């Protein structure tokens, strides 16, 4: 499939109108930030298809990487725009014009998809000016197809649109085909990283409706200390999960899962004993136990890829939906009730499919994040919340319609700059208060973040 198979086609007039819009916004930013550097970025995409989900992800991943590499005293304003002509971003920083321009050029030259970006760096002063590549000793931008100066090829129309699309598709495939590797690690290393997942998640704040060190969120029966006690109580279970995976012999991995599940039942009781019968980590006992077991099993003879670990998980839980969610069963959990009422498969569906929300959404997003640990994890949590059918959220809202609201809330958060802007953080705090008022919580997203942190710690992403 080509990147350009989907998307709204735009004509030349629309592109020219957008150029005028961009120029006016740049001028406004230069006037209102006269002593700052103004940076704007867009994608350089040929042809009529300039925006779709893939191109938006390419842009956001690259933009975050670029901003993380800026050396500046402070950031003053960050704006995002989703245009039919493609995503764009603007930021004003307190820095040196030549240093920022050099960072932009090096990003375009060294980042995997950097040559798809067009980054303008401007300063106002009394006259307003920019620096060219040549001013800093760099050569002109080169054509993606033949390596000659890009301006020459564009003027002479040396290449067809299909040739351009083919090269961009190849670049994209090359940049996204790298797969995470799990090395063979000791029981102590794997279990400690699993515990970090539990403890890092509850330490993070602010989170919409969730427990953190400064708030009980929407949960009146638990606090941060409850979660710490719960996390520590699960170490013995995680040790057993690792041993089950590392020592299992045989080909029927459903037997491995059955053994893990028996330990999980005991772990739930241990958790309830530690929390005075409060359910803090029942979902994590299920999902984190599966991942610890699968990784231990997959790496017993050496390293394993993410794909290999996910296949082990799928073999472990084969038939789980039919077994656990049969329509003639009496529904006792939120997941079972939501399957019977809305046909949502919840965490069991995630497991049966090898946890695509973790492996295909959360972990790749975490790889592209930047900033402090808090910033990276908050942004990743909100990305998870935007895409997950969160059973906790649905249960508290009493309708799956809340998922559309959640997607809108997260969209606003990221358009405001997420954890990297005052506006984004203020919005997240406001959202937390809204969740408390409406008794909402994204507990399922928190469980997915726990898995993501665990994987990030184990593979060096964090």
Coordinates of C-alpha atoms in Angstrom, one line a residue:
X1 CA 0.0 0.0 0.0
X2 CA 1.3 3.5 -0.9
X3 CA 1.2 6.4 1.5
X4 CA -0.7 8.3 -1.1
X5 CA -3.6 5.8 -1.6
X6 CA -5.7 7.8 0.8
X7 CA -6.3 11.5 1.5
X8 CA -8.1 14.5 0.0
X9 CA -6.6 15.8 -3.2
X10 CA -5.9 19.5 -3.3
X11 CA -5.4 21.8 -6.3
X12 CA -2.7 24.4 -7.0
X13 CA -4.9 27.3 -5.9
X14 CA -5.4 25.7 -2.5
X15 CA -1.7 25.3 -2.1
X16 CA -1.1 28.9 -3.0
X17 CA -3.8 30.1 -0.6
X18 CA -2.1 28.1 2.2
X19 CA 1.2 29.6 1.3
X20 CA -0.3 33.1 1.9
X21 CA -1.9 31.9 5.2
X22 CA 1.5 30.6 6.4
X23 CA 3.3 33.8 5.4
X24 CA 0.8 36.0 7.3
X25 CA 1.1 33.8 10.4
X26 CA 4.9 33.9 10.2
X27 CA 4.8 37.7 10.0
X28 CA 2.4 37.9 13.0
X29 CA 4.7 35.7 15.1
X30 CA 7.7 37.8 14.1
X31 CA 5.9 41.0 15.2
X32 CA 4.6 39.6 18.5
X33 CA 7.9 37.9 19.3
X34 CA 10.3 40.5 17.9
X35 CA 13.3 39.4 20.0
X36 CA 12.8 35.7 19.4
X37 CA 13.5 33.1 16.7
X38 CA 10.4 32.0 14.8
X39 CA 10.4 28.5 13.4
X40 CA 7.8 27.0 11.1
X41 CA 7.7 23.4 9.7
X42 CA 5.7 21.5 7.1
X43 CA 6.2 18.5 4.9
X44 CA 7.5 18.8 1.3
X45 CA 5.2 16.4 -0.4
X46 CA 4.7 16.5 -4.2
X47 CA 1.3 15.9 -5.9
X48 CA -2.3 16.5 -4.8
X49 CA -2.3 14.2 -1.7
X50 CA -0.6 16.1 1.1
X51 CA -2.4 15.0 4.3
X52 CA -3.6 11.7 5.8
X53 CA -3.1 9.7 9.0
X54 CA 0.4 8.5 7.9
X55 CA 1.7 11.9 6.9
X56 CA 0.4 13.4 10.1
X57 CA 2.3 10.7 12.1
X58 CA 5.4 11.3 10.0
X59 CA 5.2 15.0 10.7
X60 CA 4.5 14.7 14.4
X61 CA 7.2 12.2 15.0
X62 CA 9.8 14.3 13.1
X63 CA 8.6 17.6 14.7
X64 CA 9.0 16.2 18.2
X65 CA 12.5 14.9 17.3
X66 CA 13.5 18.3 15.9
X67 CA 12.2 20.3 18.9
X68 CA 14.0 17.9 21.3
X69 CA 17.3 18.8 19.6
X70 CA 16.9 22.6 19.9
X71 CA 19.3 24.3 22.2
X72 CA 17.4 27.3 23.6
X73 CA 16.8 29.0 26.9
X74 CA 13.1 28.7 26.7
X75 CA 10.2 28.1 24.4
X76 CA 7.5 30.7 24.2
X77 CA 4.7 29.6 22.0
X78 CA 3.9 26.5 20.0
X79 CA 1.1 26.2 17.5
X80 CA -0.1 23.3 15.4
X81 CA -2.3 23.4 12.4
X82 CA -4.1 20.6 10.6
X83 CA -4.4 21.9 7.1
X84 CA -5.8 20.2 4.0
X85 CA -2.4 20.9 2.5
X86 CA -0.7 19.1 5.4
X87 CA 0.1 19.4 9.1
X88 CA 2.2 22.5 10.1
X89 CA 3.8 23.6 13.3
X90 CA 5.2 26.9 14.6
X91 CA 7.3 27.7 17.6
X92 CA 9.1 30.8 19.0
X93 CA 12.3 30.3 21.0
X94 CA 15.0 32.3 22.7
X95 CA 18.2 31.3 20.9
X96 CA 20.7 32.1 18.3
X97 CA 19.5 32.3 14.6
X98 CA 22.6 30.5 13.2
X99 CA 22.5 27.8 15.8
X100 CA 18.8 27.1 15.2
X101 CA 19.2 27.1 11.4
X102 CA 22.1 24.7 11.7
X103 CA 20.0 22.4 13.9
X104 CA 17.3 22.5 11.2
X105 CA 19.7 21.6 8.4
X106 CA 21.3 18.8 10.3
X107 CA 17.8 17.4 11.2
X108 CA 16.8 17.5 7.5
X109 CA 20.1 15.8 6.5
X110 CA 20.4 13.1 9.3
X111 CA 16.8 12.3 10.5
X112 CA 15.4 9.2 8.7
X113 CA 12.6 11.2 7.1
X114 CA 14.2 14.6 7.5
X115 CA 14.4 15.3 3.8
X116 CA 10.6 15.3 3.7
X117 CA 10.6 18.4 6.0
X118 CA 10.7 22.0 5.1
X119 CA 11.8 24.0 8.2
X120 CA 12.0 27.8 8.0
X121 CA 14.0 29.7 10.6
X122 CA 13.4 33.5 10.9
X123 CA 14.4 36.4 13.1
X124 CA 12.8 39.8 13.1
X125 CA 15.2 42.4 14.5
X126 CA 14.8 45.8 12.7
X127 CA 14.7 44.5 9.2
X128 CA 13.8 40.8 9.4
X129 CA 16.0 38.2 7.9
X130 CA 16.7 34.5 7.3
X131 CA 19.9 32.5 6.8
X132 CA 20.3 30.2 3.9
X133 CA 22.0 26.8 3.8
X134 CA 24.8 28.4 1.8
X135 CA 25.3 31.1 4.5
X136 CA 26.2 28.4 6.9
X137 CA 28.5 26.5 4.5
X138 CA 26.0 23.8 3.5
X139 CA 25.2 22.9 -0.1
X140 CA 21.7 23.2 -1.6
X141 CA 18.9 20.8 -0.9
X142 CA 19.3 17.8 -3.2
X143 CA 16.6 15.9 -5.2
X144 CA 15.4 12.8 -3.5
X145 CA 15.4 10.9 -6.8
X146 CA 18.6 11.8 -8.5
X147 CA 20.7 13.7 -6.0
X148 CA 21.0 16.8 -8.1
X149 CA 20.0 20.3 -6.7
X150 CA 16.3 20.0 -6.0
X151 CA 15.5 23.5 -7.4
X152 CA 17.0 22.5 -10.8
X153 CA 14.9 19.3 -11.0
X154 CA 11.8 21.1 -10.0
X155 CA 12.3 23.8 -12.5
X156 CA 13.1 21.4 -15.3
X157 CA 10.5 18.9 -14.2
X158 CA 13.0 16.0 -14.5
X159 CA 10.9 13.4 -12.7
X160 CA 7.3 12.1 -12.7
X161 CA 5.0 12.1 -9.7
X162 CA 5.1 8.3 -9.6
X163 CA 8.9 8.4 -9.3
X164 CA 8.6 10.8 -6.3
X165 CA 5.9 8.7 -4.7
X166 CA 8.0 5.6 -5.1
X167 CA 11.1 7.1 -3.4
X168 CA 9.0 8.6 -0.5
X169 CA 7.3 5.2 0.1
X170 CA 10.7 3.5 0.1
X171 CA 12.0 6.0 2.6
X172 CA 8.9 5.5 4.9
X173 CA 9.2 1.7 4.8
X174 CA 12.9 1.9 5.6
X175 CA 12.3 4.3 8.5
X176 CA 9.4 2.2 10.1
X177 CA 10.6 -1.3 9.5
X178 CA 12.9 -1.4 12.5
X179 CA 11.6 -3.8 15.2
X180 CA 12.2 -3.8 18.9
X181 CA 14.4 -6.6 20.2
X182 CA 14.1 -8.2 23.6
X183 CA 17.4 -9.5 24.9
X184 CA 17.7 -12.5 27.2
X185 CA 17.6 -11.0 30.7
X186 CA 17.6 -12.3 34.2
X187 CA 14.5 -12.8 36.3
X188 CA 15.5 -9.9 38.5
X189 CA 15.9 -7.5 35.5
X190 CA 12.6 -8.4 33.9
X191 CA 10.6 -8.4 37.2
X192 CA 12.1 -5.1 38.4
X193 CA 11.2 -3.4 35.1
X194 CA 7.7 -4.7 35.4
X195 CA 7.5 -3.2 38.9
X196 CA 8.8 0.1 37.5
X197 CA 5.9 0.0 35.1
X198 CA 3.5 -0.2 38.0
X199 CA 5.2 2.4 40.1
X200 CA 6.0 4.9 37.3
X201 CA 2.4 4.9 36.2
X202 CA 1.0 5.9 39.7
X203 CA 3.8 8.4 40.2
X204 CA 2.8 10.3 37.0
X205 CA 0.6 13.4 37.2
X206 CA -1.7 15.0 36.3
X207 CA -3.8 12.2 34.7
X208 CA -7.5 12.4 33.9
X209 CA -9.4 10.8 36.8
X210 CA -6.5 8.6 37.8
X211 CA -4.7 8.3 41.2
X212 CA -1.4 10.1 41.4
X213 CA 0.8 11.5 44.3
X214 CA -1.3 14.6 44.7
X215 CA -4.8 13.4 43.9
X216 CA -7.2 10.4 44.3
X217 CA -8.7 11.3 41.0
X218 CA -12.2 9.8 40.6
X219 CA -11.3 6.9 43.0
X220 CA -12.5 7.6 46.5
X221 CA -11.4 4.3 47.9
X222 CA -7.7 4.4 47.0
X223 CA -4.6 6.7 47.0
X224 CA -1.0 6.6 45.9
X225 CA 0.0 4.6 48.9
X226 CA -2.6 2.0 48.1
X227 CA -1.0 1.6 44.7
X228 CA 2.5 1.3 46.1
X229 CA 1.4 -1.4 48.5
X230 CA -0.4 -3.2 45.7
X231 CA 2.6 -3.0 43.4
X232 CA 5.0 -4.4 45.9
X233 CA 2.6 -7.2 46.8
X234 CA 2.8 -8.4 43.2
X235 CA 6.5 -9.1 43.1
X236 CA 6.1 -12.7 44.0
X237 CA 3.5 -13.2 41.3
X238 CA 5.8 -11.6 38.7
X239 CA 8.6 -13.8 39.8
X240 CA 6.4 -16.9 39.3
X241 CA 5.2 -15.6 35.9
X242 CA 8.8 -15.3 34.7
X243 CA 9.7 -18.8 36.0
X244 CA 6.7 -20.3 34.3
X245 CA 7.7 -18.8 30.9
X246 CA 11.4 -19.5 31.2
X247 CA 11.0 -23.1 32.4
X248 CA 8.0 -24.2 30.2
X249 CA 8.6 -27.1 27.9
X250 CA 6.1 -28.2 25.3
X251 CA 4.3 -26.7 22.3
X252 CA 0.8 -26.1 23.7
X253 CA 1.2 -22.6 25.1
X254 CA -2.4 -22.6 26.3
X255 CA -1.2 -24.8 29.1
X256 CA 1.3 -22.1 30.0
X257 CA -1.4 -19.5 30.1
X258 CA -3.6 -21.8 32.3
X259 CA -0.8 -22.1 34.8
X260 CA -0.2 -18.4 34.7
X261 CA -3.9 -17.7 35.3
X262 CA -4.0 -19.9 38.3
X263 CA -1.2 -17.9 39.8
X264 CA -3.1 -14.7 38.8
X265 CA -6.1 -15.8 40.9
X266 CA -3.8 -16.1 43.9
X267 CA -2.1 -12.8 43.0
X268 CA -5.5 -11.0 43.0
X269 CA -6.1 -12.2 46.6
X270 CA -2.6 -11.1 47.6
X271 CA -3.4 -7.7 46.1
X272 CA -6.8 -7.4 48.0
X273 CA -5.0 -8.3 51.2
X274 CA -2.5 -5.5 50.7
X275 CA -5.2 -2.9 49.7
X276 CA -8.0 -3.8 52.1
X277 CA -10.1 -5.3 49.3
X278 CA -9.6 -2.4 46.9
X279 CA -9.1 -3.4 43.2
X280 CA -6.0 -1.5 42.2
X281 CA -4.2 -3.8 39.7
X282 CA -6.6 -6.6 38.6
X283 CA -6.2 -5.6 34.9
X284 CA -2.4 -5.3 35.3
X285 CA -2.2 -8.7 36.9
X286 CA -3.7 -10.2 33.7
X287 CA -1.8 -8.2 31.1
X288 CA 1.5 -7.6 32.8
X289 CA 1.6 -11.3 33.8
X290 CA 1.1 -12.4 30.2
X291 CA 3.9 -10.1 28.9
X292 CA 6.4 -11.2 31.6
X293 CA 5.7 -14.8 30.9
X294 CA 5.8 -14.4 27.1
X295 CA 9.1 -12.5 27.2
X296 CA 10.7 -15.0 29.5
X297 CA 9.6 -17.9 27.3
X298 CA 10.5 -16.1 24.0
X299 CA 14.1 -15.2 25.2
X300 CA 15.0 -18.5 26.9
X301 CA 17.4 -19.3 24.0
X302 CA 18.4 -15.7 23.2
X303 CA 16.9 -12.5 21.9
X304 CA 13.4 -12.2 20.4
X305 CA 11.6 -9.6 18.3
X306 CA 8.4 -7.9 19.2
X307 CA 6.7 -9.9 16.6
X308 CA 7.9 -13.2 18.1
X309 CA 6.8 -12.2 21.6
X310 CA 3.4 -11.2 20.3
X311 CA 3.0 -14.5 18.5
X312 CA 3.7 -16.3 21.8
X313 CA 1.1 -14.2 23.5
X314 CA -1.5 -15.1 20.8
X315 CA -0.7 -18.8 21.1
X316 CA -1.0 -18.5 24.9
X317 CA -4.5 -17.0 24.8
X318 CA -6.0 -18.7 21.8
X319 CA -9.7 -19.2 22.2
X320 CA -9.9 -16.9 25.3
X321 CA -12.8 -14.8 24.0
X322 CA -14.9 -17.8 23.3
X323 CA -14.0 -19.3 26.7
X324 CA -14.5 -16.2 28.8
X325 CA -17.1 -14.2 27.0
X326 CA -19.7 -16.8 26.0
X327 CA -23.1 -15.2 25.7
X328 CA -24.7 -17.7 28.1
X329 CA -22.4 -16.8 31.0
X330 CA -23.4 -14.6 33.8
X331 CA -21.5 -11.4 33.4
X332 CA -19.6 -10.5 36.6
X333 CA -17.0 -8.0 35.4
X334 CA -17.1 -4.8 33.4
X335 CA -15.4 -6.5 30.4
X336 CA -17.9 -9.3 30.4
X337 CA -20.9 -6.9 30.7
X338 CA -19.5 -4.7 27.9
X339 CA -19.1 -7.7 25.6
X340 CA -22.7 -8.8 26.1
X341 CA -24.1 -5.3 25.8
X342 CA -21.8 -3.6 23.2
X343 CA -19.8 -6.6 21.8
X344 CA -16.6 -5.0 22.9
X345 CA -13.9 -7.6 23.6
X346 CA -11.8 -5.3 25.9
X347 CA -8.5 -6.5 27.3
X348 CA -9.2 -10.1 26.1
X349 CA -9.5 -8.9 22.6
X350 CA -6.2 -7.0 22.9
X351 CA -4.5 -10.1 24.2
X352 CA -5.9 -12.4 21.5
X353 CA -4.6 -10.0 18.9
X354 CA -1.1 -9.7 20.5
X355 CA -1.8 -6.3 22.2
X356 CA -1.9 -4.1 19.1
X357 CA -2.6 -1.1 21.3
X358 CA 0.7 -1.6 23.0
X359 CA 2.9 -2.8 20.1
X360 CA 1.4 -0.7 17.2
X361 CA 0.3 2.4 19.0
X362 CA 1.8 3.1 22.4
X363 CA 5.4 1.8 22.0
X364 CA 6.0 3.4 18.6
X365 CA 4.6 6.7 19.9
X366 CA 6.9 6.4 23.0
X367 CA 9.8 6.0 20.7
X368 CA 9.1 9.3 19.0
X369 CA 8.5 11.3 22.3
X370 CA 11.0 13.7 23.7
X371 CA 11.6 15.7 26.9
X372 CA 11.5 14.6 30.5
X373 CA 10.2 11.3 31.7
X374 CA 7.0 13.0 32.9
X375 CA 6.5 14.7 29.5
X376 CA 7.1 11.5 27.5
X377 CA 4.8 9.4 29.6
X378 CA 2.0 12.0 29.8
X379 CA 2.0 12.3 26.1
X380 CA 2.0 8.5 25.6
X381 CA -0.8 8.1 28.1
X382 CA -3.0 10.6 26.1
X383 CA -2.1 8.9 22.9
X384 CA -3.2 5.6 24.4
X385 CA -6.4 7.1 25.7
X386 CA -7.2 8.5 22.2
X387 CA -7.3 5.0 20.6
X388 CA -8.2 2.5 23.3
X389 CA -11.7 1.1 24.0
X390 CA -11.1 1.7 27.7
X391 CA -13.5 -0.6 29.7
X392 CA -13.0 1.5 32.8
X393 CA -14.0 4.7 31.0
X394 CA -17.0 3.0 29.4
X395 CA -18.1 1.5 32.7
X396 CA -18.1 4.9 34.5
X397 CA -19.7 6.8 31.7
X398 CA -22.3 4.0 31.2
X399 CA -21.9 4.3 27.4
X400 CA -19.3 3.7 24.8
X401 CA -20.2 7.1 23.3
X402 CA -17.6 8.5 25.8
X403 CA -14.9 7.2 23.5
X404 CA -15.7 9.8 20.9
X405 CA -15.4 12.5 23.6
X406 CA -12.1 11.0 24.7
X407 CA -10.7 11.2 21.2
X408 CA -11.8 14.9 21.0
X409 CA -10.2 15.7 24.4
X410 CA -6.9 14.2 23.4
X411 CA -7.0 15.9 20.0
X412 CA -7.3 19.3 21.8
X413 CA -4.5 18.4 24.2
X414 CA -2.0 17.6 21.4
X415 CA -3.0 20.6 19.3
X416 CA -2.2 22.8 22.3
X417 CA 1.3 21.3 22.4
X418 CA 0.7 18.5 24.9
X419 CA 3.1 18.3 27.9
X420 CA 5.5 20.7 26.2
X421 CA 3.4 23.9 26.6
X422 CA 1.7 25.7 29.4
X423 CA -1.6 25.6 27.4
X424 CA -1.3 21.8 27.0
X425 CA -0.6 21.2 30.7
X426 CA -3.4 23.6 31.8
X427 CA -5.8 21.7 29.6
X428 CA -4.7 18.4 31.1
X429 CA -5.3 19.7 34.6
X430 CA -8.7 21.1 33.5
X431 CA -9.5 17.7 32.0
X432 CA -8.6 16.0 35.3
X433 CA -11.0 18.2 37.1
X434 CA -13.7 17.4 34.5
X435 CA -13.1 13.7 34.9
X436 CA -13.5 14.0 38.7
X437 CA -16.7 16.0 38.4
X438 CA -18.1 13.3 36.0
X439 CA -16.6 10.4 37.9
X440 CA -14.7 9.2 34.9
X441 CA -11.3 7.4 34.8
X442 CA -9.1 6.0 32.1
X443 CA -8.0 2.9 34.1
X444 CA -7.6 0.7 31.0
X445 CA -5.3 3.3 29.5
X446 CA -3.3 3.3 32.7
X447 CA -2.8 -0.5 32.4
X448 CA -1.6 -0.1 28.8
X449 CA 0.8 2.6 29.9
X450 CA 2.2 0.2 32.6
X451 CA 2.9 -2.3 29.8
X452 CA 4.5 0.4 27.6
X453 CA 6.7 1.6 30.4
X454 CA 7.8 -2.0 31.1
X455 CA 8.7 -2.6 27.5
X456 CA 10.4 0.8 27.3
X457 CA 12.5 0.0 30.2
X458 CA 13.4 -3.5 29.0
X459 CA 14.4 -2.4 25.5
X460 CA 16.1 0.9 26.3
X461 CA 13.4 3.3 25.1
X462 CA 13.3 4.8 28.5

